[in-house]
PDB file of C-alpha atoms in Angstrom:
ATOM      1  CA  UNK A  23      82.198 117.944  57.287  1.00  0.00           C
ATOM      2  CA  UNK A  24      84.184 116.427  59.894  1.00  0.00           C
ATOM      3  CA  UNK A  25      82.158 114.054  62.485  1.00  0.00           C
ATOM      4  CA  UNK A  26      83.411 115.741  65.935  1.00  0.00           C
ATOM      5  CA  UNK A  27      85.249 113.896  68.470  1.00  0.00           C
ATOM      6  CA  UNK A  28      84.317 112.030  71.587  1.00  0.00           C
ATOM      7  CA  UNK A  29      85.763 113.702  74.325  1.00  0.00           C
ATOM      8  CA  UNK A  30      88.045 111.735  76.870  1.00  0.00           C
ATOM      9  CA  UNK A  31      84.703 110.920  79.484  1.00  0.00           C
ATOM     10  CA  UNK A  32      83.124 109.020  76.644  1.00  0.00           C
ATOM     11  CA  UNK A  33      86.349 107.144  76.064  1.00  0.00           C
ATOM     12  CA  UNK A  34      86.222 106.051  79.242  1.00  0.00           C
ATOM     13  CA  UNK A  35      82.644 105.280  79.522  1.00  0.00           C
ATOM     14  CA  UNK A  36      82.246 103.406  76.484  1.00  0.00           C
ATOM     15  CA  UNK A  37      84.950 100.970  78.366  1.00  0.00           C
ATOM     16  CA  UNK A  38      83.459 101.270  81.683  1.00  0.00           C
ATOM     17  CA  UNK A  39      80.224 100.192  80.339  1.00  0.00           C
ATOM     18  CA  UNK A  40      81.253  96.955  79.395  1.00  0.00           C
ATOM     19  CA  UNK A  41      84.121  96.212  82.538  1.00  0.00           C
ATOM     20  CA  UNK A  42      81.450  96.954  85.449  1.00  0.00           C
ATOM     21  CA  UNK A  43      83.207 100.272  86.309  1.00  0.00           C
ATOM     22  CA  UNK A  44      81.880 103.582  87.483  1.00  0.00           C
ATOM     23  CA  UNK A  45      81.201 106.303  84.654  1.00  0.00           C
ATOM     24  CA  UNK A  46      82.131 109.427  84.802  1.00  0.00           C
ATOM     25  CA  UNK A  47      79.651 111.086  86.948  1.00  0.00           C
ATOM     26  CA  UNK A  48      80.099 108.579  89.857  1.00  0.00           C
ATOM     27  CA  UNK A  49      82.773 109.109  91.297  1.00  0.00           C
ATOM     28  CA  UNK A  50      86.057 111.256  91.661  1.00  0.00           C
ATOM     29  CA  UNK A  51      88.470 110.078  90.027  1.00  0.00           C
ATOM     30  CA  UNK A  52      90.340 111.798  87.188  1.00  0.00           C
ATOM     31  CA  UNK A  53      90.673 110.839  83.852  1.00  0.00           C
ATOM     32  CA  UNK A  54      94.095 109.529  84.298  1.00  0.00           C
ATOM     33  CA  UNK A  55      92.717 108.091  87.112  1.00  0.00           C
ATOM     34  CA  UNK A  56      90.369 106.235  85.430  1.00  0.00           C
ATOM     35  CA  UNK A  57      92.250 105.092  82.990  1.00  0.00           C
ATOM     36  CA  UNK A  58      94.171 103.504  84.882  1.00  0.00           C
ATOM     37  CA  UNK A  59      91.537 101.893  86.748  1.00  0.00           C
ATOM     38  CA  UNK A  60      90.322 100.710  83.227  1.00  0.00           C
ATOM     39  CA  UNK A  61      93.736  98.238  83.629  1.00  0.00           C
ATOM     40  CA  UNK A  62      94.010  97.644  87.040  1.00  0.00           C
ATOM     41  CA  UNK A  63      93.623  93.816  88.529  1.00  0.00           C
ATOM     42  CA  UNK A  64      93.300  94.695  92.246  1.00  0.00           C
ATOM     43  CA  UNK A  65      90.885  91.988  93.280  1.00  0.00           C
ATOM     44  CA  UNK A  66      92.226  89.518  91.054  1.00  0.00           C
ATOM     45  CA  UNK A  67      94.036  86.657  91.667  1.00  0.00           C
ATOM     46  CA  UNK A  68      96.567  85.100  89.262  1.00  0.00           C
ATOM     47  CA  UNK A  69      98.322  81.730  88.621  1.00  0.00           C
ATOM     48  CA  UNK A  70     101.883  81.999  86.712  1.00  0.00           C
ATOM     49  CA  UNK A  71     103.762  78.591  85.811  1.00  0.00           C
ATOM     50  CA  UNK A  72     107.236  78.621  84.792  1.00  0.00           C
ATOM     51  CA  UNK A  73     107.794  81.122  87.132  1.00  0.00           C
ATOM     52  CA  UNK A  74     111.390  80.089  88.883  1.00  0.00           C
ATOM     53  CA  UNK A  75     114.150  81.575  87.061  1.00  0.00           C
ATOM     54  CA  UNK A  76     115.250  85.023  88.882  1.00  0.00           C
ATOM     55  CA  UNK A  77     115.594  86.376  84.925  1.00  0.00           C
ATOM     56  CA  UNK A  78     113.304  85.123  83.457  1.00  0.00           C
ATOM     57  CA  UNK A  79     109.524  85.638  80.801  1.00  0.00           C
ATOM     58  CA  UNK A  80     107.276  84.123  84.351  1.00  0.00           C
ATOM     59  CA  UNK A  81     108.544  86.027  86.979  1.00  0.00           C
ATOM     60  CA  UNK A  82     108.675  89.491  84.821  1.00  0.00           C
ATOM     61  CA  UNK A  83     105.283  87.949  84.200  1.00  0.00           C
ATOM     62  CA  UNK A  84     104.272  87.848  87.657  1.00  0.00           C
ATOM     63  CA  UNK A  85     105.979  90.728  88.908  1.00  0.00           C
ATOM     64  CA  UNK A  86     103.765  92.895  86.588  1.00  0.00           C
ATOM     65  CA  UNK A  87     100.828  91.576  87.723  1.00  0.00           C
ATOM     66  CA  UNK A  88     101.500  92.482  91.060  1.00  0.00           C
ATOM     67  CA  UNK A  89     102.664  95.993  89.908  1.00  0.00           C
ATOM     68  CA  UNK A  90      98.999  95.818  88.462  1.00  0.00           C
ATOM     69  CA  UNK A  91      97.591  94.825  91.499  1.00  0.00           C
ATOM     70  CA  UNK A  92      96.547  90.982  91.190  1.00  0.00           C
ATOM     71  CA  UNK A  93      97.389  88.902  93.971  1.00  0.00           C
ATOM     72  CA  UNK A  94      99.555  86.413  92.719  1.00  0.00           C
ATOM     73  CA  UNK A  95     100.735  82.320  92.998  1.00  0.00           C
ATOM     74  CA  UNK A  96     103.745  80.977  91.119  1.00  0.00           C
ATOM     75  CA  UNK A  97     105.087  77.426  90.103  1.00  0.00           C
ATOM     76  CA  UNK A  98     107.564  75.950  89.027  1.00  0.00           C
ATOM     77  CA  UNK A  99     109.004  72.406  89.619  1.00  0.00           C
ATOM     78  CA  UNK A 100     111.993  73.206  92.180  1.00  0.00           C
ATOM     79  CA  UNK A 101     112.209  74.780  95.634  1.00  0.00           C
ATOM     80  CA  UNK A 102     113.408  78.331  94.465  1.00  0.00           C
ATOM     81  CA  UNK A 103     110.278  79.358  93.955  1.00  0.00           C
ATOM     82  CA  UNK A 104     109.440  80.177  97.260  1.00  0.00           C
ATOM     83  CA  UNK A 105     112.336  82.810  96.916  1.00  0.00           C
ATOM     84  CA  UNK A 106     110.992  84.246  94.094  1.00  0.00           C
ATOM     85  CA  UNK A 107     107.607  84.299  95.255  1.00  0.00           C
ATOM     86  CA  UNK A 108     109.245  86.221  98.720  1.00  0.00           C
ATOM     87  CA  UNK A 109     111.225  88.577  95.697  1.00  0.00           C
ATOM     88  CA  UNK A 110     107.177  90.031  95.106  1.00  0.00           C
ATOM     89  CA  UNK A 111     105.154  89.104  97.547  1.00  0.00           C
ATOM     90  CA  UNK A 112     103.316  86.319  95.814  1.00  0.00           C
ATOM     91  CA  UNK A 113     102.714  82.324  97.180  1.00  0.00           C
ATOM     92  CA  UNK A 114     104.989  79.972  95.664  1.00  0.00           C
ATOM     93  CA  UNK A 115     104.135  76.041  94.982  1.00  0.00           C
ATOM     94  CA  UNK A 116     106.191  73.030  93.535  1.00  0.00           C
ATOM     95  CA  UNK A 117     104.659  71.161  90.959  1.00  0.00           C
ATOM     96  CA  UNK A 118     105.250  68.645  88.400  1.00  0.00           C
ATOM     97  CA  UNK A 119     102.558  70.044  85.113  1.00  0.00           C
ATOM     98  CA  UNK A 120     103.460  67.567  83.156  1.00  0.00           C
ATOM     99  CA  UNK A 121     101.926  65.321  85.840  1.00  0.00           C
ATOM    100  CA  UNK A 122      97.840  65.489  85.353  1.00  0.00           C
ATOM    101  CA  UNK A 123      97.310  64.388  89.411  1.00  0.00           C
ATOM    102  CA  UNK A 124      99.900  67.247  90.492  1.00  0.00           C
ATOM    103  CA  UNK A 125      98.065  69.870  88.222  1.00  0.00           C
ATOM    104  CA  UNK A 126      95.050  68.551  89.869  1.00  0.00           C
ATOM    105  CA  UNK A 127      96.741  69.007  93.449  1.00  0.00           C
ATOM    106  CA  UNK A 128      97.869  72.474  93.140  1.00  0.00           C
ATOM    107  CA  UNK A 129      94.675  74.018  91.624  1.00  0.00           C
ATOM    108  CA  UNK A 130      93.350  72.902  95.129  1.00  0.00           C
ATOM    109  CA  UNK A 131      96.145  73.930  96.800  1.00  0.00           C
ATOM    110  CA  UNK A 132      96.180  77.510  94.867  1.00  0.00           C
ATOM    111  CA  UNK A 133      92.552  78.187  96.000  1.00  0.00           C
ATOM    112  CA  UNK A 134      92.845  77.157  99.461  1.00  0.00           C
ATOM    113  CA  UNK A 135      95.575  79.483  99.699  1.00  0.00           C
ATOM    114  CA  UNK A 136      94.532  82.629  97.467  1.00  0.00           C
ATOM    115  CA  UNK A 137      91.448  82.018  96.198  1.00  0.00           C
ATOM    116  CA  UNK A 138      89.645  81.264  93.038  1.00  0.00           C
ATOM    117  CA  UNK A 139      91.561  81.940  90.408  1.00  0.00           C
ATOM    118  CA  UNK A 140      90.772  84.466  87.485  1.00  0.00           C
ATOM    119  CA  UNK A 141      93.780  84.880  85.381  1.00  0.00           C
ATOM    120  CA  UNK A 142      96.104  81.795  83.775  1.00  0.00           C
ATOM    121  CA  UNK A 143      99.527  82.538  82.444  1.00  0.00           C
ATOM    122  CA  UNK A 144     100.748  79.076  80.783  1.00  0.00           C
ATOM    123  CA  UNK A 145     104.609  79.698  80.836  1.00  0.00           C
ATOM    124  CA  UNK A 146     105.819  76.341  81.810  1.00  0.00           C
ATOM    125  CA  UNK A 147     107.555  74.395  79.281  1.00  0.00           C
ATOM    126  CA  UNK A 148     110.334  77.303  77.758  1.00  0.00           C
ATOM    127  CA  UNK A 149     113.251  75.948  77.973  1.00  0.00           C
ATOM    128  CA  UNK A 150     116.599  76.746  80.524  1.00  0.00           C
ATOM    129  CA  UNK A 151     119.811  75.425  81.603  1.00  0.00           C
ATOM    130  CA  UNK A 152     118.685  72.576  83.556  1.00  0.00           C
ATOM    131  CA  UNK A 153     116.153  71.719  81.037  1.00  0.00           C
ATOM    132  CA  UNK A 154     117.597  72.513  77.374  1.00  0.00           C
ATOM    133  CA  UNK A 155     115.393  71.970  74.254  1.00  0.00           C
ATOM    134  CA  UNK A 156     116.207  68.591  72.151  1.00  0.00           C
ATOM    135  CA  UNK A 157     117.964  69.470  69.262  1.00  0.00           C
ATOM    136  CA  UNK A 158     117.756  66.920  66.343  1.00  0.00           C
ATOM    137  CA  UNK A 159     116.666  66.590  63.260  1.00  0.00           C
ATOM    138  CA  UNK A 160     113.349  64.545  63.092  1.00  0.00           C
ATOM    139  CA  UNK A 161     115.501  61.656  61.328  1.00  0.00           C
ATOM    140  CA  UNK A 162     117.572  61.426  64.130  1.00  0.00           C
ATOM    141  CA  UNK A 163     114.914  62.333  66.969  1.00  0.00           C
ATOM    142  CA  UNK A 164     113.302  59.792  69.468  1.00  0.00           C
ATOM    143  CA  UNK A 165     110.204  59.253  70.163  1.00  0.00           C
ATOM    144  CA  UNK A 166     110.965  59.718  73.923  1.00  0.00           C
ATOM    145  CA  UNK A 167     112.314  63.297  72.921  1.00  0.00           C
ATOM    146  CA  UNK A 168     109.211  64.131  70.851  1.00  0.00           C
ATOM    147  CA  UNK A 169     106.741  62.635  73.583  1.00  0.00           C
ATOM    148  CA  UNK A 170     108.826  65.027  75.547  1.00  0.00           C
ATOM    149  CA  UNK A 171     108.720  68.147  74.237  1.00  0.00           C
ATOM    150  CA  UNK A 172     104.977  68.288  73.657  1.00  0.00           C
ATOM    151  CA  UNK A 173     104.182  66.981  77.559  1.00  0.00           C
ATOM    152  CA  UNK A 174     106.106  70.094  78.940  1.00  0.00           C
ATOM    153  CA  UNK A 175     105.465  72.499  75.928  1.00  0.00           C
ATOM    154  CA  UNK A 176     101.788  71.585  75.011  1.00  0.00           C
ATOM    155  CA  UNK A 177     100.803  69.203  77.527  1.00  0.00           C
ATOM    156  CA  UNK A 178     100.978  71.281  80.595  1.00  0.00           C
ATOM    157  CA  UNK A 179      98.734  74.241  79.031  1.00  0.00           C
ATOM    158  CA  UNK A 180      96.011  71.926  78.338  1.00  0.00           C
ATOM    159  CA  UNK A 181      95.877  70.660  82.034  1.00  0.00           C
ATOM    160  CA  UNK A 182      96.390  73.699  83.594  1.00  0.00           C
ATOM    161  CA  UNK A 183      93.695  75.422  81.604  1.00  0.00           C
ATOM    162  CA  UNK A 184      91.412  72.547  82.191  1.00  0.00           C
ATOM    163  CA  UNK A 185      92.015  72.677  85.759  1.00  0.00           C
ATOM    164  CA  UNK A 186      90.850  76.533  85.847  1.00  0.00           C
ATOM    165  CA  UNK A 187      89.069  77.082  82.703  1.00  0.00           C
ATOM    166  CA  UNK A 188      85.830  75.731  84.145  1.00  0.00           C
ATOM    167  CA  UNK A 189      85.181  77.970  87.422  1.00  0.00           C
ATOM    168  CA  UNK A 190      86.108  80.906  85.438  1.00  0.00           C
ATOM    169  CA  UNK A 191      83.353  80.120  83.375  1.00  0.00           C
ATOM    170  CA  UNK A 192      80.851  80.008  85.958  1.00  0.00           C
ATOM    171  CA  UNK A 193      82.382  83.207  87.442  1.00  0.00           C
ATOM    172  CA  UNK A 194      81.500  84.641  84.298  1.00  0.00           C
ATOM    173  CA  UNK A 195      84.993  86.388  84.351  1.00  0.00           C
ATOM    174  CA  UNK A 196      88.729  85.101  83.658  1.00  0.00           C
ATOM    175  CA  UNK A 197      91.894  85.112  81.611  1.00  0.00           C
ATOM    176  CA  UNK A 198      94.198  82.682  79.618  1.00  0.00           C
ATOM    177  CA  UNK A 199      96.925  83.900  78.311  1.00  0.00           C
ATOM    178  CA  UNK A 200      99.566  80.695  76.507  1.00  0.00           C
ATOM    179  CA  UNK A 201     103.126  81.450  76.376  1.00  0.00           C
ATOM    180  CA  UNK A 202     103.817  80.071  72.913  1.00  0.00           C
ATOM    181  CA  UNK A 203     107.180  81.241  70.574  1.00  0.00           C
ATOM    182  CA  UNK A 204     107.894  82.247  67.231  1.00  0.00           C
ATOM    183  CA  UNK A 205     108.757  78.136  66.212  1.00  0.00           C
ATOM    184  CA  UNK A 206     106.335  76.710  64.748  1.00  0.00           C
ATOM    185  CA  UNK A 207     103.671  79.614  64.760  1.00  0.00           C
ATOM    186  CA  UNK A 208     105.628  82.170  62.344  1.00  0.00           C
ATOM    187  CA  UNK A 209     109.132  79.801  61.323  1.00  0.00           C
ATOM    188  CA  UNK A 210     110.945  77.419  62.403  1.00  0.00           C
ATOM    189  CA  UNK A 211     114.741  76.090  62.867  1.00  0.00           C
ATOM    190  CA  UNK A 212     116.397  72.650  61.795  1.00  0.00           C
ATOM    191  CA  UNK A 213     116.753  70.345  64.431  1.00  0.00           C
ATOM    192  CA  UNK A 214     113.582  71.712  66.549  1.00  0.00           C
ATOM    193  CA  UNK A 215     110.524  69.934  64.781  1.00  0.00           C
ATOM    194  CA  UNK A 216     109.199  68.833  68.164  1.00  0.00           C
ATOM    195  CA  UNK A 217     109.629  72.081  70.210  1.00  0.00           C
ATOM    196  CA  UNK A 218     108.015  73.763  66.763  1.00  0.00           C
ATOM    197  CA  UNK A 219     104.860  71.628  66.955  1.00  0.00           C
ATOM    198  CA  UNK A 220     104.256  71.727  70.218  1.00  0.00           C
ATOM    199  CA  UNK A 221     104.768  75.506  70.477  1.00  0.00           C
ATOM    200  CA  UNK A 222     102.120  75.815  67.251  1.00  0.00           C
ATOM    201  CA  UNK A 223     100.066  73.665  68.746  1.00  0.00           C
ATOM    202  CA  UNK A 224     100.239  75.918  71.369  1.00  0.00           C
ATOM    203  CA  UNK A 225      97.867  78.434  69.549  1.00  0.00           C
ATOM    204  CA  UNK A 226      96.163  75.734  68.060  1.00  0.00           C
ATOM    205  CA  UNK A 227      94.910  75.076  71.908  1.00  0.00           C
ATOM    206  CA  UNK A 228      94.248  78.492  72.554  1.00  0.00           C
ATOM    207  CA  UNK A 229      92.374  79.264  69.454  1.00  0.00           C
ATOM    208  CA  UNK A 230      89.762  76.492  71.143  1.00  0.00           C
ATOM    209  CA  UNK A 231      89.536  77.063  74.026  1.00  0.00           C
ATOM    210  CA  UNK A 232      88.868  80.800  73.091  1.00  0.00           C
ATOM    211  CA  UNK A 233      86.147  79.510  70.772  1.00  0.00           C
ATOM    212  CA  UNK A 234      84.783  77.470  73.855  1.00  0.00           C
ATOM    213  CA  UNK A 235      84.520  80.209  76.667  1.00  0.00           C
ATOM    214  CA  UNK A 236      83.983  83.131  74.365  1.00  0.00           C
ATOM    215  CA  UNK A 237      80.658  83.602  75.513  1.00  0.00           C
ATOM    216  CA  UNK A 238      81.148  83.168  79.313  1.00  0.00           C
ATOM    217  CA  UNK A 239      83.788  86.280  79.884  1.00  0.00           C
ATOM    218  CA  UNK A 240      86.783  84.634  79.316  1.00  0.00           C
ATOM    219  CA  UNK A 241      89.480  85.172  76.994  1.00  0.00           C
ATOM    220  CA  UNK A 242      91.994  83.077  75.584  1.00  0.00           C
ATOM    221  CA  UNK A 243      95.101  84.499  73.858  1.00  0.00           C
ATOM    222  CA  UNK A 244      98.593  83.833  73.376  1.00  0.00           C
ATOM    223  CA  UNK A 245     102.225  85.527  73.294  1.00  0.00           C
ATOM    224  CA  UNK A 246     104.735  84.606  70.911  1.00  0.00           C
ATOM    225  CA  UNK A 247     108.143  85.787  72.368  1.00  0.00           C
ATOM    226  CA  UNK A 248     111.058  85.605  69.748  1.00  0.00           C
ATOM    227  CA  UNK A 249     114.207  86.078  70.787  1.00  0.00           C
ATOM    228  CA  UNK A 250     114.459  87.227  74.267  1.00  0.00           C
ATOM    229  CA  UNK A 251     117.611  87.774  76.352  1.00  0.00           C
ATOM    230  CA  UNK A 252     117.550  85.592  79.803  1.00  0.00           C
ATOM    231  CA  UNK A 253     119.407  83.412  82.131  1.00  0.00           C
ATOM    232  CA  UNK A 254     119.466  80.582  79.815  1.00  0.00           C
ATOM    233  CA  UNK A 255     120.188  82.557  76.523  1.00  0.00           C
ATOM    234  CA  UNK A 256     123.155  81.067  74.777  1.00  0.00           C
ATOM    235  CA  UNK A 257     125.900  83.428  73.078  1.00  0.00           C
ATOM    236  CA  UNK A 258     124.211  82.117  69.359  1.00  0.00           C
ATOM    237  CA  UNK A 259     120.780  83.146  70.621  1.00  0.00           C
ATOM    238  CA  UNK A 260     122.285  86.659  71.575  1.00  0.00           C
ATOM    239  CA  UNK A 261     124.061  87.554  68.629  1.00  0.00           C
ATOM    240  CA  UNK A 262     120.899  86.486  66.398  1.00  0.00           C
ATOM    241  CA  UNK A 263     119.072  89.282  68.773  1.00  0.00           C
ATOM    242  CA  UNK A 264     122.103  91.357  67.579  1.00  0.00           C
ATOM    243  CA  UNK A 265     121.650  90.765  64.455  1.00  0.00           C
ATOM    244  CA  UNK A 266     117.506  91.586  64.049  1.00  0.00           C
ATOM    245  CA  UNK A 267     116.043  94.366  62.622  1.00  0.00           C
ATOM    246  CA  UNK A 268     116.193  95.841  66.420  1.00  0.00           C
ATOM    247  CA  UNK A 269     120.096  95.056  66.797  1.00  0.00           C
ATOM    248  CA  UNK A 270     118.951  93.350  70.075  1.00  0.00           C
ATOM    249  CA  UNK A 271     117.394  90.621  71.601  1.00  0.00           C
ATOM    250  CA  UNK A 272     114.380  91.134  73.691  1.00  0.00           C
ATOM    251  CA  UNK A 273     114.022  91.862  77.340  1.00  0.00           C
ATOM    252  CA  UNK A 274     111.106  89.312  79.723  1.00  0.00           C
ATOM    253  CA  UNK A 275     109.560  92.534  80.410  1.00  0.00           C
ATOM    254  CA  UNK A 276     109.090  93.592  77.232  1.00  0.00           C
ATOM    255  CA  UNK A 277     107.414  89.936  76.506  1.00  0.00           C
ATOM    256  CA  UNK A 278     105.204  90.728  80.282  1.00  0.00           C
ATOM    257  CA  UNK A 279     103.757  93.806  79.229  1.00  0.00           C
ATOM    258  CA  UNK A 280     102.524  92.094  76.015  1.00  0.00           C
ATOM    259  CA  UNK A 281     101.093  88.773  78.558  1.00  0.00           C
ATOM    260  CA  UNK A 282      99.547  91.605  81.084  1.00  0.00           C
ATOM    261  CA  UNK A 283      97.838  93.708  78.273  1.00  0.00           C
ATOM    262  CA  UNK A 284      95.586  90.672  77.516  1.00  0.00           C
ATOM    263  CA  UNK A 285      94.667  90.224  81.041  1.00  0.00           C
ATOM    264  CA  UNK A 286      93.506  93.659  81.792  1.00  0.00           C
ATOM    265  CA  UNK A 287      89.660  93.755  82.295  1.00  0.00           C
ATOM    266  CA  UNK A 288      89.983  96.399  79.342  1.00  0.00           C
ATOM    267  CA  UNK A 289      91.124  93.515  77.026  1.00  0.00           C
ATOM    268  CA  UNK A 290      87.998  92.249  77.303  1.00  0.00           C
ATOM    269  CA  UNK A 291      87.358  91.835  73.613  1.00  0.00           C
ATOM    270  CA  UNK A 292      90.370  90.838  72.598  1.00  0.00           C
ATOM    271  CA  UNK A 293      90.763  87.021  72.072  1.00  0.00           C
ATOM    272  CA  UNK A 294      91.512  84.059  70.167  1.00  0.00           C
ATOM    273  CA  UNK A 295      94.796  86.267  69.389  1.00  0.00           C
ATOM    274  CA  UNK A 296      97.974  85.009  68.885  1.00  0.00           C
ATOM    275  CA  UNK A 297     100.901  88.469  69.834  1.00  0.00           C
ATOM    276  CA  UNK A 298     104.432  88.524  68.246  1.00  0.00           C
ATOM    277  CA  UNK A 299     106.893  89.784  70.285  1.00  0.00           C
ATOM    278  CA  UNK A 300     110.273  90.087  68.381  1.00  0.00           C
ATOM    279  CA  UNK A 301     111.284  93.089  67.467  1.00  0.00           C
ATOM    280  CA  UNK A 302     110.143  92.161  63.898  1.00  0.00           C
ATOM    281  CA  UNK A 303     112.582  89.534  63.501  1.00  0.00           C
ATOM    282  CA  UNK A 304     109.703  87.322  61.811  1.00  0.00           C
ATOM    283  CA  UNK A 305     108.440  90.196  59.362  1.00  0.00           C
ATOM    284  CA  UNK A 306     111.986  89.241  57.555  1.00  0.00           C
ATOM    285  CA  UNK A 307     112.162  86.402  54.875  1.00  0.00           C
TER     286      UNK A 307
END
């Protein structure tokens, strides 16, 4: 005999239950309605790093959250952010995150001018046109290119978690979500040992932390873009995206709607995670 169904208000109410929102008999909102409620950040305020290029993972990052209804800041270590941050809306700042007194700087800076902070997205550290990856092989690499690497890669999501991890803690509420890759948590290339490591150590960090907070309402995950088609994509890295299971390379908003999932309030026990977005490029040997 088949066990019957929950019906769509006990869905709902099983979430709201645990995310602090109205059940069904409060108030008068739909089920759609709800639902989308069940997702939505308005009240929240959100931190993006990385977030300069016009094209790129950070600002489709940060232009979903404000589609979701977070108020948002963005970095990056150039001027342009402030015209990104006028593209959406959002507060722009210039900061150095490999630099532990700068971090230090704009997490007073971000609350003075938004607010305390609930939701982290580490993107800082991918790589772009001004700032390529090193590529050599580990016999040939120095140790100033492998100290370098892991300071913008690895380095700058451990101080900008540790710069918000703690109030979000005491808020009882928050989000982390680390902006790791496919090297060095599901393969890896010749000639990019220290991008790999610091990338895997990447979701070694947020595997942690996640272990740390878990019991104070805040999540740590992390993304794992693959191949994904922006500004500073080279021709090679495009036709590899042709050539995946997909016969494409990814879009940043594909890769943003992965980030923002973990961040909804909904989310909320999901964590510890580590999400793949390639297209199932990595699910071939």
């Amino acid at each position: 005999m088949n066990e019957p169904r929950p019906s769509p208000d006990a869905f709902v109410d099983g979430l709201a239950e645990v995310i602090d929102l109205p059940s069904a008999g409060q108030g008068p909102l739909t089920e759609l309605g709800r639902l989308q409620q069940l997702d939505s950040l308005a009240g929240k305020i959100a931190l993006v790093t990385g977030a300069g290029a016009p094209d790129g993972i950070g600002m489709a990052i940060a232009t979903r959250l404000r589609l979701a209804g977070a108020t948002v800041a963005i970095v990056s270590t150039t001027k342009r952010i402030h015209e990104r941050a006028g593209e959406i809306d959002a507060v722009g700042f210039v900061a150095d995150l490999t630099d532990e007194a700068e971090v230090g700087g704009l997490a007073d800076a971000v609350v003075d001018a938004v607010g305390e902070v609930d939701i982290v997205i580490n993107n800082a550290g991918l790589t772009s046109k001004s700032n390529p990856a090193v590529v050599k092989p580990v016999a040939q690499l120095s140790y100033e290119d492998w100290r370098s690497e892991l300071s913008r890669n690895l380095d700058t999501a451990f101080l900008v978690s540790r710069a918000f991890v703690q109030p979000m803690a005491e808020r009882g509420w928050g989000r982390i979500v680390n902006v790791a890759a496919t090297a060095g948590v599901v393969n890896a290339v010749p000639a990019e040992a220290a991008y790999a490591a610091a990338k895997a150590g990447v979701t070694g960090l947020t595997r942690a932390l996640a272990t740390e907070v878990v019991a104070d309402g805040v999540t740590v995950n992390a993304i794992a873009p693959g191949l994904i088609r922006t500004g500073s994509s080279t021709v090679p890295e495009l036709q590899q995206g042709l050539d995946g299971p997909m016969g494409r390379p990814g879009t940043p908003e594909e890769v943003a709607a992965a980030a923002v999932f973990f961040c909804a309030p909904s989310a909320s026990y999901v964590t510890g995670q580590t999400l793949v977005v390639d297209g199932g490029r990595s699910l071939r040997v």
